[in-house]
Amino acid sequence: MAESRNFSKGSIMAFIFFFAAFLASGSSTAQVPLLMWSTKSLPSLTSPPAGHITSMEELAAYLSPVFGSGSNTVLLFLQDKLSKDDFTMFGGAFGNKQESAFRNLEAALQSSSSSVSFPALEWTGESAIPTLLQQKLSASPLLVDPDTLSHLSLNTSTSNLLIINLPYCSDSLKSCKEVLSNNDETIGKVLSSLKAKDVSYTAAYTGLQPSQVISKSSSLNQQVGRTLLQAPPADVKAPIIFSNATGRPCIMLWAQNLTISHPGSQGFIDLAKENASVDGSMCNNTNSDNFLFFSCRFAMSQRFYPVSARNWFTLDSVQVLVRPSGQTASFVGRHGIYAPAEYSFHCQSVSSFRDTLLVPANQNATQWKLDFVDFQIQGFRLANGTNFSYASDCAGFFTAGIWMGLVTSLLLLLIFVYGLHMIMQLNTMDRFDDPKGPTISVPQSD
Amino acid sequence: MLLEWMMNGHAILYTGVTLAFWSTILIVGICYTIFDLGFRFDVAWFLTETSPFMWANLGIGLAISLSVVGAAWGIYITGSSIIGGGVKAPRIKTKNLVSIIFCEAVAIYGIIMAIVISNMAENFSGTTPETIGAQNYQAGYSMFGAGLTVGFSNLFCGICVGIVGSGAALADAQNASLFVKILIVEIFGSAIGLFGVIVAILQTSKVKMGN
């Protein structure tokens, strides 16, 4: 019992490792097939598991004993592009052998003394295989074509590397099948001329690059789970913080845009382009002044309101300092910008000309326009050092218009329901109905 | 008996609606209190942000509609009595039309007040509470109040006159000499409608809407 349990445990571990290796090996992308056949006997190759991509090191390790001793003649048919799928598509794999474009190739493979195939060879670069063969044979490659080969005399005492370039159907003038059939004929011609020379050779058929690259990234590498199709959030600027004398932050301000337009100009000045400095700011329990960007002053104050029995703060004024003349344009924000003192105030749009929260207070201010977008400010009781407290928003759940509509329509609905109730409880009077009694008599005369 | 009352479909509907309404209010209120958002419940914000025009027009609408409801109710009560009594005593028909006229007067008060109040609504150009100004707010609220005043007093006056008139018609059908005495009761009843009109006029005497 113990043995069988160990065995099953071991087999499960083996399965897991195999599975992991299988998945890991499926993570590379480009691969080319390599077919090799020879007049001498090639060492046998254990057929690799399906999907396994042979690395160049493995190929080099396999080729070392093949070309290690003596002189070899290697014929390399190098097609521009080749993939496993070309064999599937054009190789008559669907029971239509007579239409196969690789007849000579198949005949050569079958009639050779031995043949091996690497269905998936890792493709690292265009000249990987020729370079490897060159290295193994220590012979420089010779480019031939079928016509020159017949006239070529081979020196069998040294190793020879003959490369025949075959085209691929990159241009659409000829169909792929035609091109591959022509290549196949070339292969047949070359092999027959080599046979006529009675030379022992090893031939290989492969591609310079894969004709189709199917990227199979393993699921282990991929992000597990769905990701939302949204743009990554832009970097968020930090809020402007002013700390009091003891170093504790006491005023915080944040806005997406602080823009001012001065009279006479069409556009808006974006204050964020200027340098931010908070010198001159001050804060104590009742007042906070934030001097911002050397031209904008936010003055806030806090006091206790007896009706609501809590402290509220208001942004009393925003003062814009006009640089050259030293005048100030001040805007009153007391009426619209307020929040309980322990919370921060947030509003999507704080402006002086559209849904005004900042009302011009002096003559200069009527010519200026302020527009703050996504504005948040807190001047008192900053609880945590760098966080705003709860943001009391300028927009409530219902707007004023919604309230007006609700009041009116609910009133009308109430009236309607009341009337409906009255009508629905009208009944015919049947108190004095007596079906068995005499009918009433109505006198004809007055 | 409660069960019989409950079996009435209307009662179930009203109970359900009332329950839904009050439970919504209760739950919303509890949530706001728990999260310390009670400061959001701002009556002053509601009164200053809602337009004075809403209040004015609600007043005008209620003035005429409530008055008409009162008149209609009174006429319905009196009319059915007159018609019913007139079957056996046709002589009551002409004399008892006076009751109908007293009820109708209530509707006339209502429409007159509605026209008077609506003439006070003028355009103003403010959009924020500060720019609208106190006078416009006062105008809006006064018109609303006047409309309510005249509307409700006419409503109850009309019902009162109607019931009294119904009694008058039936009494008249029995004994012709009773009618004149009962008419005095009706006159007292219709005076209260007039009180409502007078008070509404006083309420809107200081109304000045506009810039």
Tab-separated table of N, CA, C and O in Angstrom, chain A residues 167-257:
chain	number	residue	atom	x	y	z
A	167	PRO	N	13.077	30.087	-53.387
A	167	PRO	CA	12.215	31.220	-53.078
A	167	PRO	C	10.958	30.769	-52.317
A	167	PRO	O	10.640	29.595	-52.259
A	168	TYR	N	10.270	31.758	-51.777
A	168	TYR	CA	8.964	31.505	-51.167
A	168	TYR	C	7.973	32.437	-51.820
A	168	TYR	O	8.338	33.412	-52.447
A	169	CYS	N	6.722	32.097	-51.676
A	169	CYS	CA	5.715	32.893	-52.380
A	169	CYS	C	5.451	34.200	-51.652
A	169	CYS	O	4.409	34.397	-51.060
A	170	SER	N	6.433	35.126	-51.711
A	170	SER	CA	6.207	36.416	-51.047
A	170	SER	C	5.417	37.353	-51.948
A	170	SER	O	4.559	38.094	-51.485
A	171	ASP	N	5.722	37.297	-53.250
A	171	ASP	CA	4.914	38.117	-54.154
A	171	ASP	C	3.734	37.287	-54.644
A	171	ASP	O	3.776	36.071	-54.702
A	172	SER	N	2.699	37.946	-55.018
A	172	SER	CA	1.474	37.222	-55.345
A	172	SER	C	1.361	36.926	-56.833
A	172	SER	O	0.283	36.666	-57.333
A	173	LEU	N	2.517	36.992	-57.545
A	173	LEU	CA	2.436	36.709	-58.977
A	173	LEU	C	2.134	35.227	-59.201
A	173	LEU	O	1.340	34.856	-60.041
A	174	LYS	N	2.804	34.441	-58.385
A	174	LYS	CA	2.556	33.001	-58.505
A	174	LYS	C	1.880	32.529	-57.251
A	174	LYS	O	2.126	33.031	-56.178
A	175	SER	N	1.080	31.510	-57.375
A	175	SER	CA	0.462	30.974	-56.174
A	175	SER	C	1.521	30.200	-55.406
A	175	SER	O	2.514	29.718	-55.949
A	176	CYS	N	1.252	30.099	-54.084
A	176	CYS	CA	2.204	29.422	-53.211
A	176	CYS	C	2.459	28.001	-53.675
A	176	CYS	O	3.599	27.510	-53.644
A	177	LYS	N	1.411	27.357	-54.126
A	177	LYS	CA	1.546	25.960	-54.510
A	177	LYS	C	2.507	25.817	-55.679
A	177	LYS	O	3.349	24.922	-55.709
A	178	GLU	N	2.397	26.759	-56.616
A	178	GLU	CA	3.292	26.709	-57.773
A	178	GLU	C	4.727	26.885	-57.339
A	178	GLU	O	5.619	26.165	-57.803
A	179	VAL	N	4.938	27.851	-56.462
A	179	VAL	CA	6.310	28.133	-56.038
A	179	VAL	C	6.878	26.919	-55.346
A	179	VAL	O	8.016	26.482	-55.613
A	180	LEU	N	6.079	26.331	-54.444
A	180	LEU	CA	6.591	25.180	-53.700
A	180	LEU	C	6.792	23.992	-54.627
A	180	LEU	O	7.744	23.206	-54.468
A	181	SER	N	5.929	23.839	-55.594
A	181	SER	CA	6.133	22.739	-56.552
A	181	SER	C	7.411	22.959	-57.340
A	181	SER	O	8.174	22.002	-57.595
A	182	ASN	N	7.662	24.198	-57.706
A	182	ASN	CA	8.914	24.484	-58.424
A	182	ASN	C	10.110	24.185	-57.539
A	182	ASN	O	11.111	23.606	-58.004
A	183	ASN	N	9.994	24.554	-56.287
A	183	ASN	CA	11.085	24.251	-55.359
A	183	ASN	C	11.295	22.753	-55.271
A	183	ASN	O	12.438	22.258	-55.236
A	184	ASP	N	10.178	22.056	-55.235
A	184	ASP	CA	10.275	20.607	-55.135
A	184	ASP	C	10.980	20.021	-56.359
A	184	ASP	O	11.803	19.097	-56.249
A	185	GLU	N	10.685	20.543	-57.494
A	185	GLU	CA	11.353	20.066	-58.714
A	185	GLU	C	12.832	20.363	-58.651
A	185	GLU	O	13.664	19.530	-59.069
A	186	THR	N	13.150	21.547	-58.129
A	186	THR	CA	14.566	21.891	-57.985
A	186	THR	C	15.255	20.876	-57.082
A	186	THR	O	16.361	20.393	-57.390
A	187	ILE	N	14.586	20.562	-55.983
A	187	ILE	CA	15.164	19.580	-55.057
A	187	ILE	C	15.387	18.251	-55.793
A	187	ILE	O	16.447	17.609	-55.687
A	188	GLY	N	14.389	17.863	-56.557
A	188	GLY	CA	14.504	16.598	-57.268
A	188	GLY	C	15.675	16.612	-58.238
A	188	GLY	O	16.464	15.643	-58.321
A	189	LYS	N	15.797	17.729	-58.937
A	189	LYS	CA	16.895	17.835	-59.910
A	189	LYS	C	18.233	17.764	-59.209
A	189	LYS	O	19.152	17.038	-59.650
A	190	VAL	N	18.358	18.500	-58.151
A	190	VAL	CA	19.646	18.545	-57.439
A	190	VAL	C	19.987	17.163	-56.915
A	190	VAL	O	21.127	16.679	-57.032
A	191	LEU	N	19.002	16.519	-56.328
A	191	LEU	CA	19.285	15.203	-55.736
A	191	LEU	C	19.664	14.205	-56.833
A	191	LEU	O	20.570	13.377	-56.648
A	192	SER	N	18.997	14.294	-57.955
A	192	SER	CA	19.322	13.332	-59.013
A	192	SER	C	20.708	13.613	-59.578
A	192	SER	O	21.465	12.674	-59.877
A	193	SER	N	21.063	14.899	-59.672
A	193	SER	CA	22.415	15.164	-60.197
A	193	SER	C	23.461	14.739	-59.190
A	193	SER	O	24.547	14.261	-59.556
A	194	LEU	N	23.121	14.879	-57.895
A	194	LEU	CA	24.081	14.449	-56.885
A	194	LEU	C	24.185	12.922	-56.876
A	194	LEU	O	25.264	12.347	-56.654
A	195	LYS	N	23.054	12.293	-57.129
A	195	LYS	CA	23.082	10.837	-57.206
A	195	LYS	C	23.936	10.377	-58.376
A	195	LYS	O	24.663	9.380	-58.294
A	196	ALA	N	23.824	11.162	-59.472
A	196	ALA	CA	24.628	10.796	-60.648
A	196	ALA	C	26.114	10.889	-60.328
A	196	ALA	O	26.937	10.142	-60.867
A	197	LYS	N	26.466	11.838	-59.441
A	197	LYS	CA	27.878	11.963	-59.090
A	197	LYS	C	28.307	10.858	-58.150
A	197	LYS	O	29.497	10.700	-57.880
A	198	ASP	N	27.337	10.137	-57.595
A	198	ASP	CA	27.624	9.039	-56.687
A	198	ASP	C	28.413	9.535	-55.475
A	198	ASP	O	29.500	9.065	-55.151
A	199	VAL	N	27.847	10.556	-54.854
A	199	VAL	CA	28.508	11.152	-53.679
A	199	VAL	C	27.634	10.864	-52.474
A	199	VAL	O	26.408	10.928	-52.546
A	200	SER	N	28.307	10.545	-51.391
A	200	SER	CA	27.555	10.370	-50.149
A	200	SER	C	27.279	11.740	-49.566
A	200	SER	O	28.179	12.549	-49.376
A	201	TYR	N	26.068	12.018	-49.295
A	201	TYR	CA	25.705	13.376	-48.878
A	201	TYR	C	24.672	13.300	-47.758
A	201	TYR	O	24.049	12.263	-47.521
A	202	THR	N	24.579	14.399	-47.133
A	202	THR	CA	23.478	14.616	-46.177
A	202	THR	C	22.736	15.868	-46.629
A	202	THR	O	23.370	16.891	-46.917
A	203	ALA	N	21.444	15.753	-46.748
A	203	ALA	CA	20.666	16.898	-47.228
A	203	ALA	C	19.757	17.396	-46.105
A	203	ALA	O	19.295	16.618	-45.266
A	204	ALA	N	19.569	18.681	-46.128
A	204	ALA	CA	18.663	19.278	-45.129
A	204	ALA	C	17.772	20.292	-45.817
A	204	ALA	O	18.202	20.983	-46.747
A	205	TYR	N	16.547	20.315	-45.379
A	205	TYR	CA	15.575	21.246	-45.956
A	205	TYR	C	14.996	22.073	-44.809
A	205	TYR	O	14.413	21.546	-43.874
A	206	THR	N	15.228	23.374	-44.911
A	206	THR	CA	14.709	24.209	-43.837
A	206	THR	C	14.454	25.609	-44.384
A	206	THR	O	14.629	25.863	-45.576
A	207	GLY	N	14.049	26.483	-43.527
A	207	GLY	CA	13.721	27.837	-43.988
A	207	GLY	C	14.604	28.861	-43.294
A	207	GLY	O	15.109	28.640	-42.204
A	208	LEU	N	14.783	29.990	-43.979
A	208	LEU	CA	15.558	31.073	-43.389
A	208	LEU	C	14.790	31.719	-42.232
A	208	LEU	O	15.366	32.155	-41.244
A	209	GLN	N	13.507	31.800	-42.422
A	209	GLN	CA	12.676	32.328	-41.344
A	209	GLN	C	11.317	31.655	-41.427
A	209	GLN	O	10.964	31.110	-42.463
A	210	PRO	N	10.622	31.656	-40.362
A	210	PRO	CA	9.307	31.015	-40.403
A	210	PRO	C	8.363	31.823	-41.286
A	210	PRO	O	8.397	33.050	-41.312
A	211	SER	N	7.537	31.083	-42.030
A	211	SER	CA	6.596	31.788	-42.897
A	211	SER	C	5.424	32.328	-42.099
A	211	SER	O	4.807	33.307	-42.468
A	212	GLN	N	5.109	31.664	-41.031
A	212	GLN	CA	4.059	32.212	-40.175
A	212	GLN	C	4.551	32.126	-38.753
A	212	GLN	O	5.017	31.100	-38.317
A	213	VAL	N	4.450	33.217	-38.113
A	213	VAL	CA	4.861	33.228	-36.705
A	213	VAL	C	3.599	33.242	-35.867
A	213	VAL	O	2.804	34.164	-35.926
A	214	ILE	N	3.442	32.156	-35.150
A	214	ILE	CA	2.278	32.106	-34.267
A	214	ILE	C	2.828	32.227	-32.860
A	214	ILE	O	3.574	31.377	-32.402
A	215	SER	N	2.498	33.292	-32.238
A	215	SER	CA	3.029	33.464	-30.886
A	215	SER	C	2.121	32.745	-29.922
A	215	SER	O	0.929	33.017	-29.821
A	216	LYS	N	2.721	31.778	-29.251
A	216	LYS	CA	1.947	31.045	-28.255
A	216	LYS	C	2.548	31.384	-26.918
A	216	LYS	O	3.473	30.740	-26.478
A	217	SER	N	2.065	32.417	-26.357
A	217	SER	CA	2.608	32.723	-25.030
A	217	SER	C	1.860	31.897	-24.007
A	217	SER	O	0.644	31.783	-24.064
A	218	SER	N	2.608	31.328	-23.127
A	218	SER	CA	1.982	30.407	-22.179
A	218	SER	C	1.086	31.175	-21.237
A	218	SER	O	1.307	32.338	-20.918
A	219	SER	N	0.083	30.484	-20.798
A	219	SER	CA	-0.864	31.180	-19.931
A	219	SER	C	-0.224	31.546	-18.609
A	219	SER	O	-0.712	32.396	-17.901
A	220	LEU	N	0.886	30.882	-18.286
A	220	LEU	CA	1.518	31.228	-17.013
A	220	LEU	C	2.135	32.614	-17.071
A	220	LEU	O	2.238	33.301	-16.077
A	221	ASN	N	2.577	32.984	-18.275
A	221	ASN	CA	3.213	34.296	-18.365
A	221	ASN	C	2.198	35.407	-18.450
A	221	ASN	O	2.495	36.544	-18.174
A	222	GLN	N	1.008	35.038	-18.876
A	222	GLN	CA	0.029	36.090	-19.123
A	222	GLN	C	-0.582	36.563	-17.824
A	222	GLN	O	-0.640	35.840	-16.843
A	223	GLN	N	-1.083	37.762	-17.844
A	223	GLN	CA	-1.791	38.316	-16.698
A	223	GLN	C	-3.056	37.520	-16.466
A	223	GLN	O	-3.874	37.369	-17.348
A	224	VAL	N	-3.208	36.984	-15.306
A	224	VAL	CA	-4.423	36.224	-15.011
A	224	VAL	C	-5.497	37.195	-14.565
A	224	VAL	O	-5.254	38.071	-13.760
A	225	GLY	N	-6.673	37.050	-15.118
A	225	GLY	CA	-7.752	37.958	-14.739
A	225	GLY	C	-7.935	39.029	-15.799
A	225	GLY	O	-7.069	39.256	-16.625
A	226	ARG	N	-9.043	39.627	-15.737
A	226	ARG	CA	-9.347	40.631	-16.753
A	226	ARG	C	-8.799	41.982	-16.326
A	226	ARG	O	-8.724	42.292	-15.159
A	227	THR	N	-8.400	42.745	-17.287
A	227	THR	CA	-8.010	44.118	-16.993
A	227	THR	C	-8.988	45.043	-17.700
A	227	THR	O	-9.425	44.774	-18.801
A	228	LEU	N	-9.327	46.089	-17.062
A	228	LEU	CA	-10.297	47.005	-17.640
A	228	LEU	C	-9.662	47.750	-18.802
A	228	LEU	O	-8.502	48.110	-18.772
A	229	LEU	N	-10.464	47.958	-19.841
A	229	LEU	CA	-9.946	48.656	-21.007
A	229	LEU	C	-10.045	50.140	-20.753
A	229	LEU	O	-10.894	50.821	-21.289
A	230	GLN	N	-9.225	50.621	-19.889
A	230	GLN	CA	-9.254	52.058	-19.652
A	230	GLN	C	-7.847	52.574	-19.687
A	230	GLN	O	-6.889	51.842	-19.492
A	231	ALA	N	-7.737	53.810	-19.964
A	231	ALA	CA	-6.401	54.390	-20.004
A	231	ALA	C	-5.816	54.375	-18.602
A	231	ALA	O	-6.535	54.533	-17.624
A	232	PRO	N	-4.527	54.156	-18.511
A	232	PRO	CA	-3.940	54.196	-17.163
A	232	PRO	C	-4.115	55.587	-16.588
A	232	PRO	O	-4.048	56.578	-17.315
A	233	PRO	N	-4.396	55.642	-15.313
A	233	PRO	CA	-4.667	56.971	-14.747
A	233	PRO	C	-3.446	57.856	-14.838
A	233	PRO	O	-2.320	57.418	-14.642
A	234	ALA	N	-3.703	59.069	-15.182
A	234	ALA	CA	-2.598	60.008	-15.299
A	234	ALA	C	-2.020	60.268	-13.922
A	234	ALA	O	-2.663	60.074	-12.906
A	235	ASP	N	-0.796	60.703	-13.928
A	235	ASP	CA	-0.171	60.997	-12.647
A	235	ASP	C	-0.922	62.113	-11.955
A	235	ASP	O	-1.259	63.119	-12.559
A	236	VAL	N	-1.174	61.948	-10.692
A	236	VAL	CA	-1.933	62.940	-9.940
A	236	VAL	C	-0.961	63.821	-9.197
A	236	VAL	O	-0.050	63.343	-8.537
A	237	LYS	N	-1.166	65.126	-9.304
A	237	LYS	CA	-0.284	66.038	-8.589
A	237	LYS	C	-0.621	65.967	-7.108
A	237	LYS	O	-1.747	65.693	-6.727
A	238	ALA	N	0.381	66.256	-6.311
A	238	ALA	CA	0.135	66.279	-4.875
A	238	ALA	C	-0.548	67.586	-4.514
A	238	ALA	O	-0.376	68.599	-5.178
A	239	PRO	N	-1.317	67.609	-3.439
A	239	PRO	CA	-1.920	68.886	-3.056
A	239	PRO	C	-0.875	69.836	-2.499
A	239	PRO	O	0.209	69.431	-2.082
A	240	ILE	N	-1.228	71.090	-2.530
A	240	ILE	CA	-0.322	72.100	-1.976
A	240	ILE	C	-0.565	72.153	-0.481
A	240	ILE	O	-1.689	72.333	-0.029
A	241	ILE	N	0.475	71.989	0.283
A	241	ILE	CA	0.345	71.906	1.736
A	241	ILE	C	1.156	73.033	2.352
A	241	ILE	O	2.289	73.282	1.965
A	242	PHE	N	0.562	73.702	3.291
A	242	PHE	CA	1.299	74.686	4.063
A	242	PHE	C	1.321	74.232	5.508
A	242	PHE	O	0.278	73.926	6.089
A	243	SER	N	2.485	74.192	6.072
A	243	SER	CA	2.606	73.754	7.460
A	243	SER	C	2.828	74.951	8.356
A	243	SER	O	3.458	75.927	7.961
A	244	ASN	N	2.318	74.857	9.568
A	244	ASN	CA	2.522	75.978	10.481
A	244	ASN	C	3.888	75.871	11.149
A	244	ASN	O	4.726	75.046	10.783
A	245	ALA	N	4.085	76.684	12.131
A	245	ALA	CA	5.425	76.803	12.711
A	245	ALA	C	5.926	75.479	13.286
A	245	ALA	O	7.117	75.181	13.244
A	246	THR	N	5.004	74.674	13.803
A	246	THR	CA	5.453	73.415	14.405
A	246	THR	C	5.653	72.320	13.366
A	246	THR	O	5.959	71.190	13.715
A	247	GLY	N	5.436	72.638	12.109
A	247	GLY	CA	5.670	71.646	11.082
A	247	GLY	C	4.468	70.810	10.731
A	247	GLY	O	4.530	69.963	9.848
A	248	ARG	N	3.379	71.044	11.448
A	248	ARG	CA	2.201	70.247	11.146
A	248	ARG	C	1.411	70.915	10.027
A	248	ARG	O	1.178	72.122	10.065
A	249	PRO	N	0.997	70.149	9.038
A	249	PRO	CA	0.259	70.770	7.932
A	249	PRO	C	-1.047	71.362	8.423
A	249	PRO	O	-1.763	70.731	9.185
A	250	CYS	N	-1.332	72.597	7.968
A	250	CYS	CA	-2.605	73.171	8.409
A	250	CYS	C	-3.461	73.681	7.277
A	250	CYS	O	-4.639	73.929	7.487
A	251	ILE	N	-2.914	73.899	6.094
A	251	ILE	CA	-3.758	74.293	4.966
A	251	ILE	C	-3.437	73.356	3.816
A	251	ILE	O	-2.272	73.088	3.538
A	252	MET	N	-4.469	72.890	3.168
A	252	MET	CA	-4.247	72.049	1.994
A	252	MET	C	-5.137	72.529	0.875
A	252	MET	O	-6.291	72.881	1.097
A	253	LEU	N	-4.594	72.517	-0.323
A	253	LEU	CA	-5.339	72.969	-1.495
A	253	LEU	C	-5.018	72.049	-2.653
A	253	LEU	O	-3.879	71.674	-2.856
A	254	TRP	N	-6.034	71.684	-3.401
A	254	TRP	CA	-5.802	70.882	-4.604
A	254	TRP	C	-6.779	71.326	-5.669
A	254	TRP	O	-7.927	71.620	-5.389
A	255	ALA	N	-6.306	71.395	-6.881
A	255	ALA	CA	-7.218	71.686	-7.984
A	255	ALA	C	-6.659	71.044	-9.232
A	255	ALA	O	-5.449	70.893	-9.381
A	256	GLN	N	-7.543	70.648	-10.124
A	256	GLN	CA	-7.052	70.104	-11.382
A	256	GLN	C	-6.555	71.245	-12.275
A	256	GLN	O	-5.573	71.108	-12.976
A	257	ASN	N	-7.266	72.370	-12.234
A	257	ASN	CA	-6.868	73.526	-13.036
A	257	ASN	C	-7.163	74.778	-12.254
A	257	ASN	O	-8.254	74.920	-11.711
